Coordinates of C-alpha atoms in Angstrom, one line a residue:
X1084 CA -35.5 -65.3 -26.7
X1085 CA -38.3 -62.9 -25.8
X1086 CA -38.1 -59.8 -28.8
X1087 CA -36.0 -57.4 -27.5
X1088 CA -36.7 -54.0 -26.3
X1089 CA -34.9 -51.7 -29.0
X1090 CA -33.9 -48.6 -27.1
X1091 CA -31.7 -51.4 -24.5
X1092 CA -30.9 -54.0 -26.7
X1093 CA -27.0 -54.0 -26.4
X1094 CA -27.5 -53.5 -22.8
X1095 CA -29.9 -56.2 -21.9
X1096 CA -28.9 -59.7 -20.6
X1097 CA -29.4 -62.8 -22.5
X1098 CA -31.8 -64.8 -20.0
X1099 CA -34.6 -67.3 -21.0
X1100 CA -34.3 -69.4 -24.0
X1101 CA -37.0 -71.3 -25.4
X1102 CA -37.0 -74.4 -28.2
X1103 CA -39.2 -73.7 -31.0
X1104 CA -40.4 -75.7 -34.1
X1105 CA -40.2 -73.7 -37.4
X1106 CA -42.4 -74.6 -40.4
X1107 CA -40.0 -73.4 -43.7
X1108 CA -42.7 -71.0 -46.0
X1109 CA -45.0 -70.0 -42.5
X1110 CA -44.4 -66.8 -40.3
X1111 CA -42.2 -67.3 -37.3
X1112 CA -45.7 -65.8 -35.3
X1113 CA -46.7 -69.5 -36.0
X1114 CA -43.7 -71.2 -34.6
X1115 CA -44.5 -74.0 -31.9
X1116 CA -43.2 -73.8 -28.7
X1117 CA -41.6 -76.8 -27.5
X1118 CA -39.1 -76.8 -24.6
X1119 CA -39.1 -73.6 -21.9
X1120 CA -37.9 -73.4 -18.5
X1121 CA -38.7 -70.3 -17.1
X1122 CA -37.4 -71.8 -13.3
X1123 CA -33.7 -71.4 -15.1
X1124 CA -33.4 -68.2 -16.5
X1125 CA -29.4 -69.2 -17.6
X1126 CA -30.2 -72.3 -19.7
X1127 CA -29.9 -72.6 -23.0
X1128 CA -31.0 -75.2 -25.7
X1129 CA -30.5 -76.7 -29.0
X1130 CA -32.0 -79.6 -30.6
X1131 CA -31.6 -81.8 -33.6
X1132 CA -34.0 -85.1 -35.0
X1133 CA -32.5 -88.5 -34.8
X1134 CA -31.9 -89.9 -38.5
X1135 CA -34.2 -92.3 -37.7
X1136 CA -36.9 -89.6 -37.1
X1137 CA -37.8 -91.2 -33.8
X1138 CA -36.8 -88.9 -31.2
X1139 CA -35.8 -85.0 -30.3
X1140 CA -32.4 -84.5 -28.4
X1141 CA -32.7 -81.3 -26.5
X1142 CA -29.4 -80.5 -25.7
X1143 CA -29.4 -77.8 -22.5
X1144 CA -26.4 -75.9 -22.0
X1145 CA -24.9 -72.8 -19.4
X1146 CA -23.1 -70.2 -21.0
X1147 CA -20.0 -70.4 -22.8
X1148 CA -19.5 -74.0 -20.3
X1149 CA -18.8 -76.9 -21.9
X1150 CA -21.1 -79.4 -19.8
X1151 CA -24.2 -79.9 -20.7
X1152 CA -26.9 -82.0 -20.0
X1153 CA -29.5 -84.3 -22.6
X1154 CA -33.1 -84.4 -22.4
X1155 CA -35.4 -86.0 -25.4
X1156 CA -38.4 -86.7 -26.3
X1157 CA -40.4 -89.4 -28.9
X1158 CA -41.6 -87.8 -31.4
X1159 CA -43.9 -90.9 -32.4
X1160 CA -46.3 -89.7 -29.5
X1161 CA -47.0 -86.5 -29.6
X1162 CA -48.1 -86.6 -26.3
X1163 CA -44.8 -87.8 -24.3
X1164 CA -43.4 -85.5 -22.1
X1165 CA -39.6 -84.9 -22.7
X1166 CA -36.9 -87.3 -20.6
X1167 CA -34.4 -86.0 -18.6
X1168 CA -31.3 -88.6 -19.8
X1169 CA -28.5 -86.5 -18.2
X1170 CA -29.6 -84.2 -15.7
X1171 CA -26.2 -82.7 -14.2
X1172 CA -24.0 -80.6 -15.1
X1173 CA -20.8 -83.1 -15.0
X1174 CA -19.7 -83.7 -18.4
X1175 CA -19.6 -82.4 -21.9
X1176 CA -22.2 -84.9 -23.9
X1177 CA -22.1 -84.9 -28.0
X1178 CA -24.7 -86.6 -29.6
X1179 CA -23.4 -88.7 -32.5
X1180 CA -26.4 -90.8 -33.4
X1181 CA -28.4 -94.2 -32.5
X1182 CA -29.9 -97.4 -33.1
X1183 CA -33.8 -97.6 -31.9
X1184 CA -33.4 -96.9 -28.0
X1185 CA -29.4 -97.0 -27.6
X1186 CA -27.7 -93.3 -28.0
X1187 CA -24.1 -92.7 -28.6
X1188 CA -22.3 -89.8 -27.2
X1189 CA -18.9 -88.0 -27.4
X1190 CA -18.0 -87.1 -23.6
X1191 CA -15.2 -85.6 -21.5
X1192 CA -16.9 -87.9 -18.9
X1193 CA -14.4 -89.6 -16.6
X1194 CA -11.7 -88.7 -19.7
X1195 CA -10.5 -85.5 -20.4
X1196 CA -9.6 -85.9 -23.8
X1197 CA -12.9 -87.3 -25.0
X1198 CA -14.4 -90.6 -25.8
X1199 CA -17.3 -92.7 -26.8
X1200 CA -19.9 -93.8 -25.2
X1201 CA -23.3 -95.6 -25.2
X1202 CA -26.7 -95.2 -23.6
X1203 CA -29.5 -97.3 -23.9
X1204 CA -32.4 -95.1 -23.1
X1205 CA -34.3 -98.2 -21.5
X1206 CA -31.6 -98.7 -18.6
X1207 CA -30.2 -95.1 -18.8
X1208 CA -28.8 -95.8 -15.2
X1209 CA -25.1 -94.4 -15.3
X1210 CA -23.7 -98.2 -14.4
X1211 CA -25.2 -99.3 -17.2
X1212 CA -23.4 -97.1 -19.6
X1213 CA -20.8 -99.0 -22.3
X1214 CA -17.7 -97.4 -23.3
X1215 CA -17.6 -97.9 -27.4
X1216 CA -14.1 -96.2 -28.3
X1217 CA -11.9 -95.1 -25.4
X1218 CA -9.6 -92.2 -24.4
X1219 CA -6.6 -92.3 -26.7
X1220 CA -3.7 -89.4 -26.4
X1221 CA -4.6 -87.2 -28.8
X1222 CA -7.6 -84.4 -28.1
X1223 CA -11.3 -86.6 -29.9
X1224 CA -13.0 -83.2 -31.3
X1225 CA -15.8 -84.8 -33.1
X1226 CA -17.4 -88.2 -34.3
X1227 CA -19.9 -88.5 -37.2
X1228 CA -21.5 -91.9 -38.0
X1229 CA -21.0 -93.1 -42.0
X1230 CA -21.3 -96.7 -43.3
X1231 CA -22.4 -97.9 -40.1
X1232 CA -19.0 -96.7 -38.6
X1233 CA -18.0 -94.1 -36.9
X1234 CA -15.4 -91.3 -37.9
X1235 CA -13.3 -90.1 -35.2
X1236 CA -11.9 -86.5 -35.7
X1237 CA -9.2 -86.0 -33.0
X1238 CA -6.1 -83.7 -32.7
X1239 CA -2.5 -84.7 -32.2
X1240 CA -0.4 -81.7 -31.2
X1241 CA -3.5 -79.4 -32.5
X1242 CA -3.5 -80.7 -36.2
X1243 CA -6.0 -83.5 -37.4
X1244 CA -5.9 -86.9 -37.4
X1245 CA -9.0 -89.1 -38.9
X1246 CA -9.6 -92.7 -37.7
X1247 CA -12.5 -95.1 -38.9
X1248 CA -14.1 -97.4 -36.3
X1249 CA -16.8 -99.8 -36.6
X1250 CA -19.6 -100.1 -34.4
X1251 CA -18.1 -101.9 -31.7
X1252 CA -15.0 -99.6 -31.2
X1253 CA -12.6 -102.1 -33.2
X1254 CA -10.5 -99.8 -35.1
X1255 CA -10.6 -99.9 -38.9
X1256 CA -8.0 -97.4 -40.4
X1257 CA -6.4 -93.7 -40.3
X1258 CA -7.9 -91.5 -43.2
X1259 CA -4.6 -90.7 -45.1
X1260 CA -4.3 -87.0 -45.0
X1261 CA -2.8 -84.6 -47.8
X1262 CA -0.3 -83.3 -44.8
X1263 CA -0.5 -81.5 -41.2
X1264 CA -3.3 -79.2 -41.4
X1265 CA -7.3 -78.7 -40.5
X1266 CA -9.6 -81.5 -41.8
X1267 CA -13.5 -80.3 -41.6
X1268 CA -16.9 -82.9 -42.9
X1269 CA -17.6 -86.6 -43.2
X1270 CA -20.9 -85.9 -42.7
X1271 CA -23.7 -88.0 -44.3
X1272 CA -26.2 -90.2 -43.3
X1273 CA -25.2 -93.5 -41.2
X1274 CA -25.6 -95.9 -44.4
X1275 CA -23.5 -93.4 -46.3
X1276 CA -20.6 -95.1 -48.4
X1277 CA -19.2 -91.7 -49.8
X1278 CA -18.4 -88.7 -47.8
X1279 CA -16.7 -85.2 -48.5
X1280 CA -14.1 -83.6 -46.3
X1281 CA -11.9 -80.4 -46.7
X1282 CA -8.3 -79.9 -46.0
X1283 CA -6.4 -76.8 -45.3
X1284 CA -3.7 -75.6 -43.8
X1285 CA -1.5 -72.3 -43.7
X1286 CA 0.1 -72.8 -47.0
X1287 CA -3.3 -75.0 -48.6
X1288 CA -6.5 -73.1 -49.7
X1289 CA -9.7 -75.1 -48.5
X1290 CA -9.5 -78.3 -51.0
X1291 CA -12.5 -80.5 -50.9
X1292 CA -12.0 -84.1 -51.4
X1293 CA -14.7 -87.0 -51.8
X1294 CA -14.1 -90.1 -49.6
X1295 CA -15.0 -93.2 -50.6
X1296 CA -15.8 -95.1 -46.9
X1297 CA -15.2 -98.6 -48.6
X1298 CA -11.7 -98.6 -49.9
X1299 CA -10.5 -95.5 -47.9
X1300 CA -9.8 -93.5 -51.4
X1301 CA -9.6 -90.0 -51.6
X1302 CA -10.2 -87.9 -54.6
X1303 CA -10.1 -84.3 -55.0
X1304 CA -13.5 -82.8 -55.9
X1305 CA -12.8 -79.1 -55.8
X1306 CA -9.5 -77.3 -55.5
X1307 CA -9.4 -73.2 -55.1
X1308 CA -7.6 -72.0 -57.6
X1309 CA -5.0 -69.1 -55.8
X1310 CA -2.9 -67.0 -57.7
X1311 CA 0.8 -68.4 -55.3
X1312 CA 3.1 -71.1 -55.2
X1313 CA 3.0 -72.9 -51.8
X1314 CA 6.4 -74.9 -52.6
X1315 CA 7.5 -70.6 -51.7
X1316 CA 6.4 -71.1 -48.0
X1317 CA 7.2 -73.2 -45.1
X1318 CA 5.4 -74.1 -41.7
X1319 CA 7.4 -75.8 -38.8
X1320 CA 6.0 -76.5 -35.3
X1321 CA 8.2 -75.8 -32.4
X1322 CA 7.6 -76.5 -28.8
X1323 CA 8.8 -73.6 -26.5
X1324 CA 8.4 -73.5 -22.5
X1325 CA 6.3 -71.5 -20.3
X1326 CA 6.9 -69.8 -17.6
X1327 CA 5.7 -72.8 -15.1
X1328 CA 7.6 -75.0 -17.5
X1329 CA 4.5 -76.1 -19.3
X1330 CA 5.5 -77.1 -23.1
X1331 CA 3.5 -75.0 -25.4
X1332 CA 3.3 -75.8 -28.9
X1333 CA 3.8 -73.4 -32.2
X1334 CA 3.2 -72.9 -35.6
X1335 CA 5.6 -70.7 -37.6
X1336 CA 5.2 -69.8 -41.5
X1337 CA 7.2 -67.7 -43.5
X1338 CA 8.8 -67.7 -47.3
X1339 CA 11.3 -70.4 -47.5
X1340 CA 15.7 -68.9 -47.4
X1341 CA 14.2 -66.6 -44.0
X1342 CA 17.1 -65.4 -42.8
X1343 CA 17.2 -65.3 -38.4
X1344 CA 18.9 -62.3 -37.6
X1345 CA 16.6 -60.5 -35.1
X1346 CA 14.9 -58.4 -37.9
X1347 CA 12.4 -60.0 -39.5
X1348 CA 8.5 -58.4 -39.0
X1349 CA 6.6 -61.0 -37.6
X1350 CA 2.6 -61.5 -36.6
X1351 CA 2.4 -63.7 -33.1
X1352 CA -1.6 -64.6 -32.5
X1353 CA -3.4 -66.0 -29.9
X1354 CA -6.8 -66.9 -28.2
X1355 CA -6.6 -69.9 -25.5
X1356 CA -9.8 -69.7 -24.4
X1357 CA -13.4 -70.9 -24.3
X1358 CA -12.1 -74.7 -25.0
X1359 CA -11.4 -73.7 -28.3
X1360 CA -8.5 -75.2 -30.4
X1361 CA -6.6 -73.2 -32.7
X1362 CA -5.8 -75.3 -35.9
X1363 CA -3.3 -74.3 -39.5
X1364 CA -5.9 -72.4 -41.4
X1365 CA -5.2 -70.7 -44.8
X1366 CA -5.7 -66.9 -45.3
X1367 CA -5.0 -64.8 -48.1
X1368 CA -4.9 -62.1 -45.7
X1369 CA -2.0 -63.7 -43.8
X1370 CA -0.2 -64.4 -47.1
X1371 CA 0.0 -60.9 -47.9
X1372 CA 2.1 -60.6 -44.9
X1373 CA 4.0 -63.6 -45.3
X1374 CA 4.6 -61.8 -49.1
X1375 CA 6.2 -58.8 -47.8
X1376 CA 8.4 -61.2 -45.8
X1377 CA 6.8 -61.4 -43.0
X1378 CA 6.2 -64.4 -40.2
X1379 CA 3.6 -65.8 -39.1
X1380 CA 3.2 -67.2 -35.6
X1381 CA 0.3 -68.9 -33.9
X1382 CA 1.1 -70.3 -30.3
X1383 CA -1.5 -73.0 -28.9
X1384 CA -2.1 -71.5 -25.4
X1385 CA -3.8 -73.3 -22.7
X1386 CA -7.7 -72.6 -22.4
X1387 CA -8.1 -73.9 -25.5
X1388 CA -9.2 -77.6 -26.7
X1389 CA -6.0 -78.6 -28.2
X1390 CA -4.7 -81.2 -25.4
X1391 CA -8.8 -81.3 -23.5
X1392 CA -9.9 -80.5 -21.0
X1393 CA -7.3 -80.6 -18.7
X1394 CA -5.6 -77.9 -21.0
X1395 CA -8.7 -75.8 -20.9
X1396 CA -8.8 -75.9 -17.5
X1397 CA -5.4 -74.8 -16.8
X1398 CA -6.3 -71.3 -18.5
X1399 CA -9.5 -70.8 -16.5
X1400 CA -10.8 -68.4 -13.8
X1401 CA -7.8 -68.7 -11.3
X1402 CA -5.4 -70.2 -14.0
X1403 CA -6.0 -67.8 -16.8
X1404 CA -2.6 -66.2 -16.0
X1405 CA -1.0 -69.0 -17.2
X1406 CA -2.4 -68.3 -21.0
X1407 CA -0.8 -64.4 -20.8
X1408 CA 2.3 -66.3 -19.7
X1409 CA 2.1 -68.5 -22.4
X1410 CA 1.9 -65.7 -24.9
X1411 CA 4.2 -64.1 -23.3
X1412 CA 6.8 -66.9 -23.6
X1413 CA 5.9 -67.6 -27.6
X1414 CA 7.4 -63.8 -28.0
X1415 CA 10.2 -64.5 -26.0
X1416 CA 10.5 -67.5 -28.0
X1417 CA 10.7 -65.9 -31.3
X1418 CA 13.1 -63.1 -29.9
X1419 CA 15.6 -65.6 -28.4
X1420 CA 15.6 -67.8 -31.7
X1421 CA 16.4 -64.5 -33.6
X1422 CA 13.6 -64.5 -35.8
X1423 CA 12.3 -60.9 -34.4
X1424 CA 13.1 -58.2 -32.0
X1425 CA 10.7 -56.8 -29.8
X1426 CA 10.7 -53.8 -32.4
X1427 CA 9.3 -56.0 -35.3
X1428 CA 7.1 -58.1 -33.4
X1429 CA 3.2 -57.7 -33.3
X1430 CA 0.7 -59.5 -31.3
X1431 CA -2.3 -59.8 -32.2
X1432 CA -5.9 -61.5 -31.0
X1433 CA -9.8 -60.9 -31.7
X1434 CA -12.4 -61.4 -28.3
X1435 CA -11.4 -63.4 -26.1
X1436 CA -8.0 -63.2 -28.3
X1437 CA -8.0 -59.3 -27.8
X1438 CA -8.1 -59.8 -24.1
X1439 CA -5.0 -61.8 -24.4
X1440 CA -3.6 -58.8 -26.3
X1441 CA -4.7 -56.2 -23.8
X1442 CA -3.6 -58.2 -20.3
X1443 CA 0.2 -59.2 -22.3
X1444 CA 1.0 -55.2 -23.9
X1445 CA -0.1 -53.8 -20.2
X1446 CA 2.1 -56.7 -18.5
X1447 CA 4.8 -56.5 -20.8
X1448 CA 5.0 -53.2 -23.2
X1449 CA 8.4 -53.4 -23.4
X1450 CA 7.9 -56.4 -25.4
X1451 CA 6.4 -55.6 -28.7
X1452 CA 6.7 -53.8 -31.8
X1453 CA 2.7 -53.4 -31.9
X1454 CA -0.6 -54.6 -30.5
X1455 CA -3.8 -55.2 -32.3
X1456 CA -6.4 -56.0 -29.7
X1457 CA -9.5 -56.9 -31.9
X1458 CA -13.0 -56.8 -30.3
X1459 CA -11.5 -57.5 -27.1
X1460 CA -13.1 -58.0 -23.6
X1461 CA -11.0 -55.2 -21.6
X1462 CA -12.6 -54.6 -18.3
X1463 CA -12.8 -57.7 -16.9
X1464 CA -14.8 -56.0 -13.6
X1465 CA -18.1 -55.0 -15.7
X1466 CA -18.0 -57.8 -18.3
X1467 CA -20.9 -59.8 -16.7
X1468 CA -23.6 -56.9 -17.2
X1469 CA -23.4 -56.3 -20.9
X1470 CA -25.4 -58.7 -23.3
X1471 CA -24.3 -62.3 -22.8
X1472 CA -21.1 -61.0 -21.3
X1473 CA -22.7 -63.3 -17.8
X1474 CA -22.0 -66.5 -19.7
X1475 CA -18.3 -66.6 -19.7
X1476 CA -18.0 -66.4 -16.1
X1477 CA -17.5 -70.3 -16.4
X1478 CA -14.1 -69.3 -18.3
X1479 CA -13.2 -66.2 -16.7
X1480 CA -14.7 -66.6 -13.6
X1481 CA -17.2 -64.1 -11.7
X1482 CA -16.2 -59.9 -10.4
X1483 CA -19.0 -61.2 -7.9
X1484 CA -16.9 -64.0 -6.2
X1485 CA -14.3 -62.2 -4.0
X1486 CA -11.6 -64.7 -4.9
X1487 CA -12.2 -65.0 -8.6
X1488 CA -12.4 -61.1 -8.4
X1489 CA -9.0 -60.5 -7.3
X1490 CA -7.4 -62.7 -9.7
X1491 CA -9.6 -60.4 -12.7
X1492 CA -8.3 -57.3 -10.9
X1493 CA -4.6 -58.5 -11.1
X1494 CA -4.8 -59.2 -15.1
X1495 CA -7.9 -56.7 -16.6
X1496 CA -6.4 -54.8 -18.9
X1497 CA -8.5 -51.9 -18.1
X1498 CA -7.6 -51.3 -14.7
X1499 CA -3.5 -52.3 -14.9
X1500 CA -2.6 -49.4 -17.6
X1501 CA 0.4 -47.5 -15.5
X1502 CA 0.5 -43.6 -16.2
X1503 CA 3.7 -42.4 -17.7
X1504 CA 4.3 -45.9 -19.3
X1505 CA 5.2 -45.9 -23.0
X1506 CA 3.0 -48.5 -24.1
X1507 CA 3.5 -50.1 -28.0
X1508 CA 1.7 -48.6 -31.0
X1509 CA -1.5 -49.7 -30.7
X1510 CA -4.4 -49.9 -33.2
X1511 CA -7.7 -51.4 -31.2
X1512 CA -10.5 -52.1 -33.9
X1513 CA -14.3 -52.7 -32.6
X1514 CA -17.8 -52.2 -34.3
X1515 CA -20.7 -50.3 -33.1
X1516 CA -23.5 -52.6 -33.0
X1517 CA -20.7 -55.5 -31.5
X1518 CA -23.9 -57.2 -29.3
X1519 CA -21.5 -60.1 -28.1
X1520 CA -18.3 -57.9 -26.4
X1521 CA -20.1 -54.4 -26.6
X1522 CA -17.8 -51.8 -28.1
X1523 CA -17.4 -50.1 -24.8
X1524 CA -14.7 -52.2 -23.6
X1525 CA -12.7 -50.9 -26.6
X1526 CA -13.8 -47.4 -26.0
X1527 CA -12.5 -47.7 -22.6
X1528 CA -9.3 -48.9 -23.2
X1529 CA -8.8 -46.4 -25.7
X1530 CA -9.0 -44.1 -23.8
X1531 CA -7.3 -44.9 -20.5
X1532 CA -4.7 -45.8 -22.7
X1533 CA -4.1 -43.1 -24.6
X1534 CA -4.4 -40.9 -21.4
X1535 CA -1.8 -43.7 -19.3
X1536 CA 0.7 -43.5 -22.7
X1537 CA 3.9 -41.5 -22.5
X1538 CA 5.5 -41.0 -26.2
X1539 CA 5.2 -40.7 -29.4
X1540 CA 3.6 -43.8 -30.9
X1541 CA 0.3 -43.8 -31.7
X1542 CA -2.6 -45.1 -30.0
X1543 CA -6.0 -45.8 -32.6
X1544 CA -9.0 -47.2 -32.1
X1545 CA -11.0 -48.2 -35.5
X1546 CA -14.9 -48.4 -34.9
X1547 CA -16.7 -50.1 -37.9
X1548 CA -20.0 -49.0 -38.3
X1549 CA -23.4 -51.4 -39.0
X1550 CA -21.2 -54.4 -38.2
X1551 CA -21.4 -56.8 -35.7
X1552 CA -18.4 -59.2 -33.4
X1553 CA -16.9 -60.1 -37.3
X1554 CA -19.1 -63.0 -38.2
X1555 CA -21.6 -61.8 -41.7
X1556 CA -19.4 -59.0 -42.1
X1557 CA -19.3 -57.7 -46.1
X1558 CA -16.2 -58.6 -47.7
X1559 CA -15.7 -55.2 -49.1
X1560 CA -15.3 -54.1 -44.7
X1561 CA -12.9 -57.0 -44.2
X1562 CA -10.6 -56.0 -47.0
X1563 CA -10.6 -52.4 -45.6
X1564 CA -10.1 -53.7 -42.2
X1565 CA -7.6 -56.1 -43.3
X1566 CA -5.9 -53.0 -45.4
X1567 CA -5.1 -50.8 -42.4
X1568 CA -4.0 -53.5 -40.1
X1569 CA -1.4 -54.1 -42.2
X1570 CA -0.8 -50.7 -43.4
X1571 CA -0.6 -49.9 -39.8
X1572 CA 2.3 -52.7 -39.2
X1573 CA 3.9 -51.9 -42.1
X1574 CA 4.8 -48.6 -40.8
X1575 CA 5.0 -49.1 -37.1
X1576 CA 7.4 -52.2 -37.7
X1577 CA 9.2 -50.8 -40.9
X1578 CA 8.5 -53.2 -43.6
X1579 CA 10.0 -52.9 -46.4
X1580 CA 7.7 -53.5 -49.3

């Protein structure tokens, strides 16, 4: 981007992107400019070098919208101009790698749940396209390319699965796995015969492991050493329905001998959004909780990437009700199997995840114990002006589109608080120099709420200060953060502890 202008720099919109080449140990007043297009003010780019060194994939992208187009260029003349390979806007398009002119790709093209495919870049004609390793029924999230094969990370019911194929598609084998959890690596270079992954889930701190691509062997290289015994905890995934009768799938953790009789504090969180998939991650945070007996529940929503696209789409623009409804039905879920009340039950979400908090406690207060909207995009009629607030209009949809409009009028948590409603205890937590979801949408809500809200239980809003949307953050401001979160649901719900 063009340097900002200070005095508007949480105001201003994130328009024109330009590609640069970097020179590590030279000023970035040196940098080379080497991709603009000052015609499309919305584009975006990234690129990356082939292994080979050969060529410059200039991936162009439109917001937070997960289609994209390819360009490139050769690198081995200087003077080429850069190729448009895929110049529309129909597809997501991965690059995975290539051999001399033929690129491989990882696409929703013609297959919702992903597959892969190959160009060559001398008959880049769409007909001429080969499909390498087709749809399966689980959700392919990535593909890296190791011993000359490629490794396939997908998702079956939003927990990984690895599979090894060579070249050709022909399948090789299914990287054993320690159990159901998040898998993250096997990266390397293509001729690679050893690669490292990590493994975590709710009750397993991040373990490393180093593959070995030949016999399939995996060794542990470096295990965290946490002061807990996991053999204390269980996690169990259920499959509740939704309102339309959609089947939603759960995660619930808790200290083994839990005993369901409605009174047991529990955390329900959320995002289904953005195409992103919500997968069993370890926390120390969340053990805390689960150590003063608490549960922890994560519902996979639609709008995320757990099932594809198909599943994001069916929590977009005028679908996104379906993802409050989904939330909405995880609670119910957890009440009617008598593991909470709505008196002991939080919910919880950060960003797009605090808009999910926002739209459910103003839809449904009578509902919940407590509500922790985190960073949350709250007025969904002015989000589009603030920062790079325009780019999610390919999730949310556009407050310029009449249609799209009403549907973010019906939901916006802003503008549906009801005066004289007695709303849960609410603690909203923000930061003042928040540049991705400015701070005013907290500020807002925070007030409108706490003017709406009839009763006694609190409404709070937290603002941290020199911090950002949560990513660099110092731990010393997470453990505070993290502190009176729960210090908050400990007394609102009435844990003992």
């Amino acid at each position: 981007f063009d340097e900002p202008n200070e005095a508007t720099k949480l105001e201003d919109l994130n328009y024109y992107q330009k590609l640069y080449y970097h020179k590590l140990g030279t000023p970035q007043s040196e940098d080379s400019l080497i991709y603009e297009r000052p015609d499309q003010k919305e584009w975006g780019f990234s690129g990356q070098v082939t292994e080979d060194g050969n060529y410059l994939i200039i991936t162009v992208f439109l917001g937070t919208d997960p289609k994209n187009l390819v360009f490139y260029k050769n690198l081995q003349d200087p003077d080429s101009p850069v190729v448009e390979l895929i110049n529309e806007f129909d597809a997501s398009y991965s690059f995975i790698g290539n051999d001399q002119s033929v690129f491989w790709f990882r696409t929703d093209l013609d297959a919702p749940r992903s597959r892969v495919i190959a160009i060559d870049t001398n008959h880049p004609d769409q007909a001429q396209w080969q499909e390498v390793i087709p749809q399966a029924d689980e959700t392919l999230e990535g593909v890296s390319l190791l011993n000359n094969q490629f490794v396939a990370d997908y998702l079956k019911d939003a927990h990984s699965s690895i599979k090894i194929f060579d070249l050709d598609g022909s399948f090789v084998r299914e990287v054993e796995l320690p159990g159901i959890g998040s898998v993250g690596g096997f990266n390397g270079l293509r001729y690679d015969t050893e690669t490292f992954y990590s493994y975590t889930s709710f009750t397993t701190p991040a373990t490393i492991y180093r593959y070995d691509m030949v016999s399939g062997e995996s060794t542990i290289f470096r295990q965290p050493q946490v002061d807990f015994n996991p053999d204390d905890y269980e996690t169990k995934q259920v499959f509740y329905p939704s309102k339309d009768g959609t089947q939603v799938p759960m995660f619930i953790t808790h200290k083994k001998g839990l005993q369901l009789d409605s009174n047991n504090p529990t955390y329900l969180y959320g995002y289904g959004g953005f195409n992103i998939s919500i997968t069993p991650n370890f926390s120390i945070s969340n053990l805390v909780w689960m150590e003063m007996g608490g549960v922890y529940a994560v519902a996979n929503l639609r709008g995320g990437g757990e099932y594809g696209e198909d599943w994001h789409q069916s929590g977009t623009k005028l679908n996104k009700q379906n993802v409050f409804d989904d939330f909405i039905a995880a609670a119910e879920w957890l009440i009617g199997a008598q593991y909470t009340s709505p008196q002991k039950l939080a919910i919880a979400g950060g960003s797009n995840g605090g808009l999910l908090v926002g739209a459910c406690m103003t839809q449904r207060p009578d509902l919940f114990g407590a509500a922790l909207p985190a960073v949350g995009v709250l007025d969904m009629l002015r989000f589009h002006k603030f920062t790079i607030g325009w780019a999610w209009c390919s999730d949310y949809g556009s407050p310029d589109n009449p249609e799209e409009f009403k549907a973010l009028y019906a939901y916006s948590p802003l503008h549906n608080l009801k005066p004289g409603t007695a709303y849960p205890p609410t603690l909203i937590t923000t930061a003042d120099h928040d540049d991705r979801v400015v701070p005013a949408h907290s500020f807002k809500f925070a007030a409108a709420l706490q003017e709406a809200h009839e009763g006694e239980q609190p409404v709070l809003i937290r603002i941290e200060t020199k911090a950002g949307h949560g990513a660099g953050k110092p731990t010393s401001k997470i453990i505070e953060e993290i502190a009176d979160k729960w210090a908050f649901l400990v007394r609102r719900l009435e844990v003992e502890v």
